[in-house]
PDB file of N, CA and C in Angstrom:
ATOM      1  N   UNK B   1      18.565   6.722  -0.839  1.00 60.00           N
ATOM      2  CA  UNK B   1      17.131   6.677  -0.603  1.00 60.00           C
ATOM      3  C   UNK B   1      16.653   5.224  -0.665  1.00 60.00           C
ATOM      4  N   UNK B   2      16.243   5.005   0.618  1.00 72.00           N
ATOM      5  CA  UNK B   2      15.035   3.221   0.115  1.00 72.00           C
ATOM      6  C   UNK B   2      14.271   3.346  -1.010  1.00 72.00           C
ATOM      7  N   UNK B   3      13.852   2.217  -1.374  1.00 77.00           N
ATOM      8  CA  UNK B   3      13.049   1.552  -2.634  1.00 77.00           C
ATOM      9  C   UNK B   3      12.454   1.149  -1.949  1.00 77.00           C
ATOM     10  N   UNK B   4      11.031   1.047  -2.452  1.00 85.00           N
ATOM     11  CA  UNK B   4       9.672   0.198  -1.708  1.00 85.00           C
ATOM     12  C   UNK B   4       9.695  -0.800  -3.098  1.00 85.00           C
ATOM     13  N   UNK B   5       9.436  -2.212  -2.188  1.00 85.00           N
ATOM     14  CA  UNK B   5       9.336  -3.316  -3.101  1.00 85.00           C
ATOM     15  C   UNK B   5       8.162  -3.826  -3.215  1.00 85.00           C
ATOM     16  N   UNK B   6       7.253  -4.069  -4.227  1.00 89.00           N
ATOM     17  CA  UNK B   6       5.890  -4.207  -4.039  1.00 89.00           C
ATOM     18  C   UNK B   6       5.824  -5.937  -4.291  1.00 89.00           C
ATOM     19  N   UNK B   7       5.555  -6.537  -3.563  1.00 89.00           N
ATOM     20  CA  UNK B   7       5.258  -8.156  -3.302  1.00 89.00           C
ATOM     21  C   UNK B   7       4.309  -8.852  -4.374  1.00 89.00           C
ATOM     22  N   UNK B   8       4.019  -9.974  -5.107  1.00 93.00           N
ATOM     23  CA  UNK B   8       3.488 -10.508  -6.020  1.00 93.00           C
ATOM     24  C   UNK B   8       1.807 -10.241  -4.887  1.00 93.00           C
ATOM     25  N   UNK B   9       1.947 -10.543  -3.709  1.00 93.00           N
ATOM     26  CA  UNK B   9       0.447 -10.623  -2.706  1.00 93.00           C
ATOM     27  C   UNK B   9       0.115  -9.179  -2.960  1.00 93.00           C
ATOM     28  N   UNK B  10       0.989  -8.111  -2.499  1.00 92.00           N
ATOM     29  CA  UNK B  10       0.740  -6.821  -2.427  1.00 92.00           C
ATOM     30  C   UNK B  10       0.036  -6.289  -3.723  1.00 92.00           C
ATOM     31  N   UNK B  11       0.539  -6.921  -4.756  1.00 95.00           N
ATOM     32  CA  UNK B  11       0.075  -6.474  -6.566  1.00 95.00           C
ATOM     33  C   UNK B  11      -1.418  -7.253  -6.605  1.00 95.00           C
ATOM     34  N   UNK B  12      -1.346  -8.382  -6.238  1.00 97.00           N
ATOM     35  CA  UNK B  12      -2.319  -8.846  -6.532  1.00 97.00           C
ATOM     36  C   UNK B  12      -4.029  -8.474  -5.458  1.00 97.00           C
ATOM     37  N   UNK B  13      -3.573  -8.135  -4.493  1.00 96.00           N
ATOM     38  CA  UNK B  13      -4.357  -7.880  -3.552  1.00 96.00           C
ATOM     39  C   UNK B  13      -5.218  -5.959  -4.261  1.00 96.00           C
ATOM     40  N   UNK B  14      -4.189  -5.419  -4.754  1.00 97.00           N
ATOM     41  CA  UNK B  14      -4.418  -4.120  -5.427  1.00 97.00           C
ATOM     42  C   UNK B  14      -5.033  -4.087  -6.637  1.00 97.00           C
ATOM     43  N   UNK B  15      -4.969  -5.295  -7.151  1.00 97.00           N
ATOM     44  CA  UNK B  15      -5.600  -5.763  -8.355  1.00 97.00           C
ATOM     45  C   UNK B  15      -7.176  -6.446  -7.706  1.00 97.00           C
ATOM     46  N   UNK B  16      -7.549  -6.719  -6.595  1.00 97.00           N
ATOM     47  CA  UNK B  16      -8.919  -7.493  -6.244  1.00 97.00           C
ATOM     48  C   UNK B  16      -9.521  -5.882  -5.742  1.00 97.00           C
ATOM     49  N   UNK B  17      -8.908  -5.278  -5.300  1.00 97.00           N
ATOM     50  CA  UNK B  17      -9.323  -4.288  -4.869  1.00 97.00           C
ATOM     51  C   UNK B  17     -10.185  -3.082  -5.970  1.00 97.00           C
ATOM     52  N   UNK B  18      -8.987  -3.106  -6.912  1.00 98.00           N
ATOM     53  CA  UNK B  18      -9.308  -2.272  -7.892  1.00 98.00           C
ATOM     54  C   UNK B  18     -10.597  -2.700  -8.914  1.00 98.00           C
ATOM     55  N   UNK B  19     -10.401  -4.060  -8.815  1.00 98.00           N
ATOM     56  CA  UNK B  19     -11.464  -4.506 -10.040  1.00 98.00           C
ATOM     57  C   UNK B  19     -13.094  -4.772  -8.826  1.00 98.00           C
ATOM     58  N   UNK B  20     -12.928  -4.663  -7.577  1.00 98.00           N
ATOM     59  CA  UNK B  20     -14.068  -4.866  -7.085  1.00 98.00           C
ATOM     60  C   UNK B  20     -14.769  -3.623  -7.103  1.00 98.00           C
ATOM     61  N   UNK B  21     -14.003  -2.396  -6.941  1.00 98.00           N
ATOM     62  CA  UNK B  21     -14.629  -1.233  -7.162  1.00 98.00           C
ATOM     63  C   UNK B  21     -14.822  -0.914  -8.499  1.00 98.00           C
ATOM     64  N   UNK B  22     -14.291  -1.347  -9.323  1.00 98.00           N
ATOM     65  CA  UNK B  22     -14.919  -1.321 -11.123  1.00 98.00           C
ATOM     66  C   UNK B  22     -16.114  -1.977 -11.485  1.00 98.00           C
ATOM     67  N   UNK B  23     -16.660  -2.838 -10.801  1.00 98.00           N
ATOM     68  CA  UNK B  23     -18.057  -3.167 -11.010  1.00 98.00           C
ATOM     69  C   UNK B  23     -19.225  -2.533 -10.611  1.00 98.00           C
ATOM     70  N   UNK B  24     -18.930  -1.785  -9.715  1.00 98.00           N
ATOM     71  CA  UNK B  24     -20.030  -0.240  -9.676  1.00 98.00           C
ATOM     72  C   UNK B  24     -19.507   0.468 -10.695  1.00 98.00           C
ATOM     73  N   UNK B  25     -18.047   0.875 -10.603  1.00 98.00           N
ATOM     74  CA  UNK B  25     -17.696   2.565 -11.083  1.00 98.00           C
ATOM     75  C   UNK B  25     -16.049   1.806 -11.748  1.00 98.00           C
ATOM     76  N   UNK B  26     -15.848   2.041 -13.263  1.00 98.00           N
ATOM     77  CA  UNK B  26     -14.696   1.374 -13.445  1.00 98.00           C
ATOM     78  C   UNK B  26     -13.423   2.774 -13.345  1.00 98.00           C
ATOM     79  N   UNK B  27     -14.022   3.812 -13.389  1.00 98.00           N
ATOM     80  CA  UNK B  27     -13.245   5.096 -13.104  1.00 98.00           C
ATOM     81  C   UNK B  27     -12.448   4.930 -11.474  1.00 98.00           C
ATOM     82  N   UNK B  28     -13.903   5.063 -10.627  1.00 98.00           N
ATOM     83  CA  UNK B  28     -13.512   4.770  -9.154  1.00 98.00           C
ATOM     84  C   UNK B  28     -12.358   3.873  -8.810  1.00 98.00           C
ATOM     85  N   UNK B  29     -12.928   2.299  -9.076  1.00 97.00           N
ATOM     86  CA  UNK B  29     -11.644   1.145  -8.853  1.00 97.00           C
ATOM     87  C   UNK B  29     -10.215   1.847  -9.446  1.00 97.00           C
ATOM     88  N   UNK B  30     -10.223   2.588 -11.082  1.00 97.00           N
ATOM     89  CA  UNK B  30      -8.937   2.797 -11.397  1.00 97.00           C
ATOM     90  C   UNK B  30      -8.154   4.209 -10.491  1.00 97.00           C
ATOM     91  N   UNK B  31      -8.936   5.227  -9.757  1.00 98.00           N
ATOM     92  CA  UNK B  31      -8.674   6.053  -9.294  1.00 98.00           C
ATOM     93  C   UNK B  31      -8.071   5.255  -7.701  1.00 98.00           C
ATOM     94  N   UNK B  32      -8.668   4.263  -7.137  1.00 97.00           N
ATOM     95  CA  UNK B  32      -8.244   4.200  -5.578  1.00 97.00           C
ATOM     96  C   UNK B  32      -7.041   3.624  -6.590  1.00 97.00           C
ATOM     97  N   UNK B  33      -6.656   2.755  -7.294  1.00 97.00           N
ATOM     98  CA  UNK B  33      -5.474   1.540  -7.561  1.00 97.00           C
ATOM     99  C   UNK B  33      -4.645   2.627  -7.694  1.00 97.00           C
ATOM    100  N   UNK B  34      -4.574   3.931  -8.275  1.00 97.00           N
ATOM    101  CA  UNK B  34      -3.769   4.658  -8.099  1.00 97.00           C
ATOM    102  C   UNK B  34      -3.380   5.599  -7.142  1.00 97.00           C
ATOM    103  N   UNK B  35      -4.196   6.086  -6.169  1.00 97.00           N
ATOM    104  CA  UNK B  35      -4.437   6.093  -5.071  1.00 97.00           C
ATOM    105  C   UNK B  35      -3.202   5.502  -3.790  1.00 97.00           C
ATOM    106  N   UNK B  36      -3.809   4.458  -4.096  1.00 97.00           N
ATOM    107  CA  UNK B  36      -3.253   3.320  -2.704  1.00 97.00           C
ATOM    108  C   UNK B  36      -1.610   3.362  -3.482  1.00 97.00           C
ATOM    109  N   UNK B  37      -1.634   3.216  -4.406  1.00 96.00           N
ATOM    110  CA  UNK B  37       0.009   3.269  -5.144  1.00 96.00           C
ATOM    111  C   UNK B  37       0.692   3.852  -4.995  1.00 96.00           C
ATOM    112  N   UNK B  38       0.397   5.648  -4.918  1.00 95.00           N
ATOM    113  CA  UNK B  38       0.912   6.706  -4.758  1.00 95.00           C
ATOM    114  C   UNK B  38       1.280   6.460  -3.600  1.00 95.00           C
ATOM    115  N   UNK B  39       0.135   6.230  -2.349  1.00 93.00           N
ATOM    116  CA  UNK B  39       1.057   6.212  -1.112  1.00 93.00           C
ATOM    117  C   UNK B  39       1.861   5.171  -1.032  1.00 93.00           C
ATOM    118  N   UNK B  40       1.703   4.371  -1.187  1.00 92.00           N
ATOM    119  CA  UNK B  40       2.649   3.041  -0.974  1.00 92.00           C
ATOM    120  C   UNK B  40       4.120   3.822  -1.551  1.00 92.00           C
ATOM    121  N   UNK B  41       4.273   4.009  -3.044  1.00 92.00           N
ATOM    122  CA  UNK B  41       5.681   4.839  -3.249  1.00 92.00           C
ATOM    123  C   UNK B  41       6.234   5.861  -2.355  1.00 92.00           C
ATOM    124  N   UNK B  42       5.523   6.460  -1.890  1.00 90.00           N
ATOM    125  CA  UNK B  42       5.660   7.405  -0.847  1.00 90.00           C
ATOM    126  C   UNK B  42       6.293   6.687   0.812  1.00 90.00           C
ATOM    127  N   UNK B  43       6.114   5.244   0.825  1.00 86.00           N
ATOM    128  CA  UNK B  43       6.830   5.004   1.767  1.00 86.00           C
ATOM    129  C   UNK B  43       8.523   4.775   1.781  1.00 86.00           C
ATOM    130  N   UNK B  44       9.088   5.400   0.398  1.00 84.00           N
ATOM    131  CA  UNK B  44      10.853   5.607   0.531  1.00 84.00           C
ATOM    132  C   UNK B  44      11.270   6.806   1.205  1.00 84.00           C
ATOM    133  N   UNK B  45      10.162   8.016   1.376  1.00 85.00           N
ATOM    134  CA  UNK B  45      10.686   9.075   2.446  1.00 85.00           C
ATOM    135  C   UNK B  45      10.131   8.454   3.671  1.00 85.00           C
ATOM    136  N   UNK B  46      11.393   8.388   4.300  1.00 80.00           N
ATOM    137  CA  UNK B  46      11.311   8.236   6.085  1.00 80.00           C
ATOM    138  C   UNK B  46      10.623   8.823   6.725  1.00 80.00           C
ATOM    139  N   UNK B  47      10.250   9.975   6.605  1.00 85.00           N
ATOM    140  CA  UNK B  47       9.247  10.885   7.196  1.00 85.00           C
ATOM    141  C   UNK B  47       7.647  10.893   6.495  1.00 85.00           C
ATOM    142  N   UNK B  48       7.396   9.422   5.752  1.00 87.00           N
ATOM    143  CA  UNK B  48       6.086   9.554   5.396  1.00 87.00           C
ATOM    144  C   UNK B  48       5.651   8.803   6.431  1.00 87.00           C
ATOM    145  N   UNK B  49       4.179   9.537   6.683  1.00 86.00           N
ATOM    146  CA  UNK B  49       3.413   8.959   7.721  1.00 86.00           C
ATOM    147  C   UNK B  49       3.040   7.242   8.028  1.00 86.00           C
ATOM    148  N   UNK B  50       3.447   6.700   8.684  1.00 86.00           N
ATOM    149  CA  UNK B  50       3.076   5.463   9.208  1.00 86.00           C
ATOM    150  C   UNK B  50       2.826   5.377  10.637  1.00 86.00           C
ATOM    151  N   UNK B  51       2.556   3.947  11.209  1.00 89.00           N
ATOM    152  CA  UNK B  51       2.290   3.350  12.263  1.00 89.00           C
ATOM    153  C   UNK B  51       2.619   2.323  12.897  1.00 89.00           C
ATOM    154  N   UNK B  52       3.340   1.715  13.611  1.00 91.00           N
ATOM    155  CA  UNK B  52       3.498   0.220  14.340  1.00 91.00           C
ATOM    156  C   UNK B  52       2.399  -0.382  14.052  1.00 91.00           C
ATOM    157  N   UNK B  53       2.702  -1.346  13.304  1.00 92.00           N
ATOM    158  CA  UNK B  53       1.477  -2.502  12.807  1.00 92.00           C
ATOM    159  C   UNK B  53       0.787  -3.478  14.104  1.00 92.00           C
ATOM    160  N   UNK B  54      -0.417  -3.785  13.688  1.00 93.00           N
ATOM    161  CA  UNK B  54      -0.280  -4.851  14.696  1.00 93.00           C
ATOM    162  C   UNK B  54       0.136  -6.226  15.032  1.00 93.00           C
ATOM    163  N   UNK B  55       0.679  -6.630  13.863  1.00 91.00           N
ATOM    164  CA  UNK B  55       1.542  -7.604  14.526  1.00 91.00           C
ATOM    165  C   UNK B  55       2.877  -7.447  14.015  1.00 91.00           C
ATOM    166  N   UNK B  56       3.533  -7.804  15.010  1.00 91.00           N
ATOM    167  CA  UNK B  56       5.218  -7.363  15.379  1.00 91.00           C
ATOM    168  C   UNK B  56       5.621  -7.748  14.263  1.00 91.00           C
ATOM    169  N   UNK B  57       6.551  -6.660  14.493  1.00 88.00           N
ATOM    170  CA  UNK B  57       8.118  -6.109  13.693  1.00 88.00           C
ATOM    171  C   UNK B  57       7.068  -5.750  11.762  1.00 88.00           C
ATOM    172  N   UNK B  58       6.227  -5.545  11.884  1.00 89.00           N
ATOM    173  CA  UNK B  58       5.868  -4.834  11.109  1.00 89.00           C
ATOM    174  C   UNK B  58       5.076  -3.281  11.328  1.00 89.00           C
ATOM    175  N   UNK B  59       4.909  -2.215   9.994  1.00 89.00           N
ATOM    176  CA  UNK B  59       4.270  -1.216  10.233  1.00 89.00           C
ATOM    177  C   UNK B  59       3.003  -1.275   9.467  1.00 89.00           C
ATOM    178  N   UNK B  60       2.009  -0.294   9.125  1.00 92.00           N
ATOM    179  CA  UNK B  60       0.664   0.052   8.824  1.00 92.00           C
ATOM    180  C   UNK B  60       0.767   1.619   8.226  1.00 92.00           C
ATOM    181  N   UNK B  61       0.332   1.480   6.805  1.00 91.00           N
ATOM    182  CA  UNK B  61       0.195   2.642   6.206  1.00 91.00           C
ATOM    183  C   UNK B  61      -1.407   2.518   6.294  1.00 91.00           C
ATOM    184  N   UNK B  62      -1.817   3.656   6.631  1.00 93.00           N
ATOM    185  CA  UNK B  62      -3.349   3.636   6.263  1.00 93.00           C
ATOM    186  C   UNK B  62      -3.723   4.629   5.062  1.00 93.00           C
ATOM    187  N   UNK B  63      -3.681   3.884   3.702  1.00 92.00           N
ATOM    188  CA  UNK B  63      -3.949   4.196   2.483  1.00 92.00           C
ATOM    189  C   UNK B  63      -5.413   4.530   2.402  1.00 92.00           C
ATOM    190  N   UNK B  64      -6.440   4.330   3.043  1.00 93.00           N
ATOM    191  CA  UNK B  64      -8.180   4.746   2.430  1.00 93.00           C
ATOM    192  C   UNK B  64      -8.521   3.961   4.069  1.00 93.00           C
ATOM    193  N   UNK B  65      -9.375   5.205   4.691  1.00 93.00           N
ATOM    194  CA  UNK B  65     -10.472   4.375   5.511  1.00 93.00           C
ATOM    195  C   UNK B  65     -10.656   3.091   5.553  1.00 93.00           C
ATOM    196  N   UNK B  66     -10.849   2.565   4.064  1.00 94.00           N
ATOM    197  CA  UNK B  66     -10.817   1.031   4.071  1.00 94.00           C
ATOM    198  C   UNK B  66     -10.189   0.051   3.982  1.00 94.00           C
ATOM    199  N   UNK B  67      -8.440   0.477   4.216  1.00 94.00           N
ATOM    200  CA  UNK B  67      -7.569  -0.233   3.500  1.00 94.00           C
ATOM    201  C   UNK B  67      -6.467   0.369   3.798  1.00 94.00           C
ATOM    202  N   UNK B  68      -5.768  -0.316   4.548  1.00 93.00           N
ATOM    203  CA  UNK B  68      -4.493  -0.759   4.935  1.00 93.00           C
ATOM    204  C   UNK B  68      -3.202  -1.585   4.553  1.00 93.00           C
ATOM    205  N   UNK B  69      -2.106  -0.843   4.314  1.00 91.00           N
ATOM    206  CA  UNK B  69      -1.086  -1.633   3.630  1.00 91.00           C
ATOM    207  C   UNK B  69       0.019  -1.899   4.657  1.00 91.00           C
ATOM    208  N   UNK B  70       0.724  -3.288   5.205  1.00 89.00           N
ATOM    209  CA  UNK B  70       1.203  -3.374   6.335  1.00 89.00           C
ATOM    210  C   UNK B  70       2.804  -3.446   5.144  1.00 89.00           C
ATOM    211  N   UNK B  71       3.273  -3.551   6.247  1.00 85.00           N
ATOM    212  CA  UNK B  71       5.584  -3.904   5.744  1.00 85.00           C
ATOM    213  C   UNK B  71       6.205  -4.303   6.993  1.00 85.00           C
ATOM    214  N   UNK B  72       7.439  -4.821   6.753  1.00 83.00           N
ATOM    215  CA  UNK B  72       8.156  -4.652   7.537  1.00 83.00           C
ATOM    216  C   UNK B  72       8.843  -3.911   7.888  1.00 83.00           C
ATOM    217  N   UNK B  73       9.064  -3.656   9.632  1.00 76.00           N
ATOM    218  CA  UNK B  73       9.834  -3.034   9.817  1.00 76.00           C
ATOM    219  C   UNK B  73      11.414  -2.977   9.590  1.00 76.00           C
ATOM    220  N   UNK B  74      12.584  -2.061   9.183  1.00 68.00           N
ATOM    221  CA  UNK B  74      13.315  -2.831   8.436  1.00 68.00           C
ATOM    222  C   UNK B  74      14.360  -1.425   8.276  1.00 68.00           C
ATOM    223  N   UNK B  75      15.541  -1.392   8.215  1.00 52.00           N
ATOM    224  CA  UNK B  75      16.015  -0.117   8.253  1.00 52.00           C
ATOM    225  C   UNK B  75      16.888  -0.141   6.719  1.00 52.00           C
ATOM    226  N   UNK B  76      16.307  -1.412   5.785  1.00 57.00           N
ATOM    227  CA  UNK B  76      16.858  -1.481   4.461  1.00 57.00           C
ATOM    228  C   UNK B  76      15.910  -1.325   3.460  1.00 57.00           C
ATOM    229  N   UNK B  77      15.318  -1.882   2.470  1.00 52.00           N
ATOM    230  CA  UNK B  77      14.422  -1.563   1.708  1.00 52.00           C
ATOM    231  C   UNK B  77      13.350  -2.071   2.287  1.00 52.00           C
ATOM    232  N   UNK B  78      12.241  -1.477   1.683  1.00 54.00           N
ATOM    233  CA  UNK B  78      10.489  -1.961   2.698  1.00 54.00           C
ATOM    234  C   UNK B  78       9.619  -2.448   1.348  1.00 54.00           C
ATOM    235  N   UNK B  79       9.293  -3.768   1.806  1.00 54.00           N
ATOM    236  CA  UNK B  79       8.284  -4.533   0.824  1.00 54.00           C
ATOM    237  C   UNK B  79       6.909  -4.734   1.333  1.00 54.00           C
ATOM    238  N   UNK B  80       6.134  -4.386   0.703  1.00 56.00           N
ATOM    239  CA  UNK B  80       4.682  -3.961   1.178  1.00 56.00           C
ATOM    240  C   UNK B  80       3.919  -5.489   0.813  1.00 56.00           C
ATOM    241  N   UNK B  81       2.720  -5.581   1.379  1.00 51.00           N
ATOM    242  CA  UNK B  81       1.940  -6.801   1.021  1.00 51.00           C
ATOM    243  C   UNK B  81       0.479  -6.227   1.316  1.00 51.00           C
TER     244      UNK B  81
END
């Protein structure tokens, strides 16, 4: 089975995310950070839903209406950003 590798950008980008929605609602921010996580792990089954990214040789998970997690395309382990 692949391993999804989560990138120092990818962590940190999930971390601006999470704490921007904690300044309305600190429940909310901690619910999407887990959220967007779940799917992201979910990209080691091959058959989880993705997309051809838009720019080449990468793909596009669409984690929330608002928010998109791209990778490479890659037929060895997949590191998200």
């Amino acid at each position: 089975m692949k391993r999804v590798l989560r990138t120092a950008t990818y962590r940190d980008d999930l971390e601006k995310i999470e704490a921007r929605i904690a300044e309305d609602n600190p429940k909310a921010g901690l619910d999407m950070w887990f959220h967007i996580d779940d799917q992201v792990t979910q990209l080691a089954d091959p058959n989880f839903p993705r997309k051809l990214g838009r720019v080449k040789g990468t793909f596009e998970l669409v984690a929330h209406a608002n928010y998109i997690v791209m990778g490479p395309l890659q037929e060895t382990d997949h590191s998200v950003r």
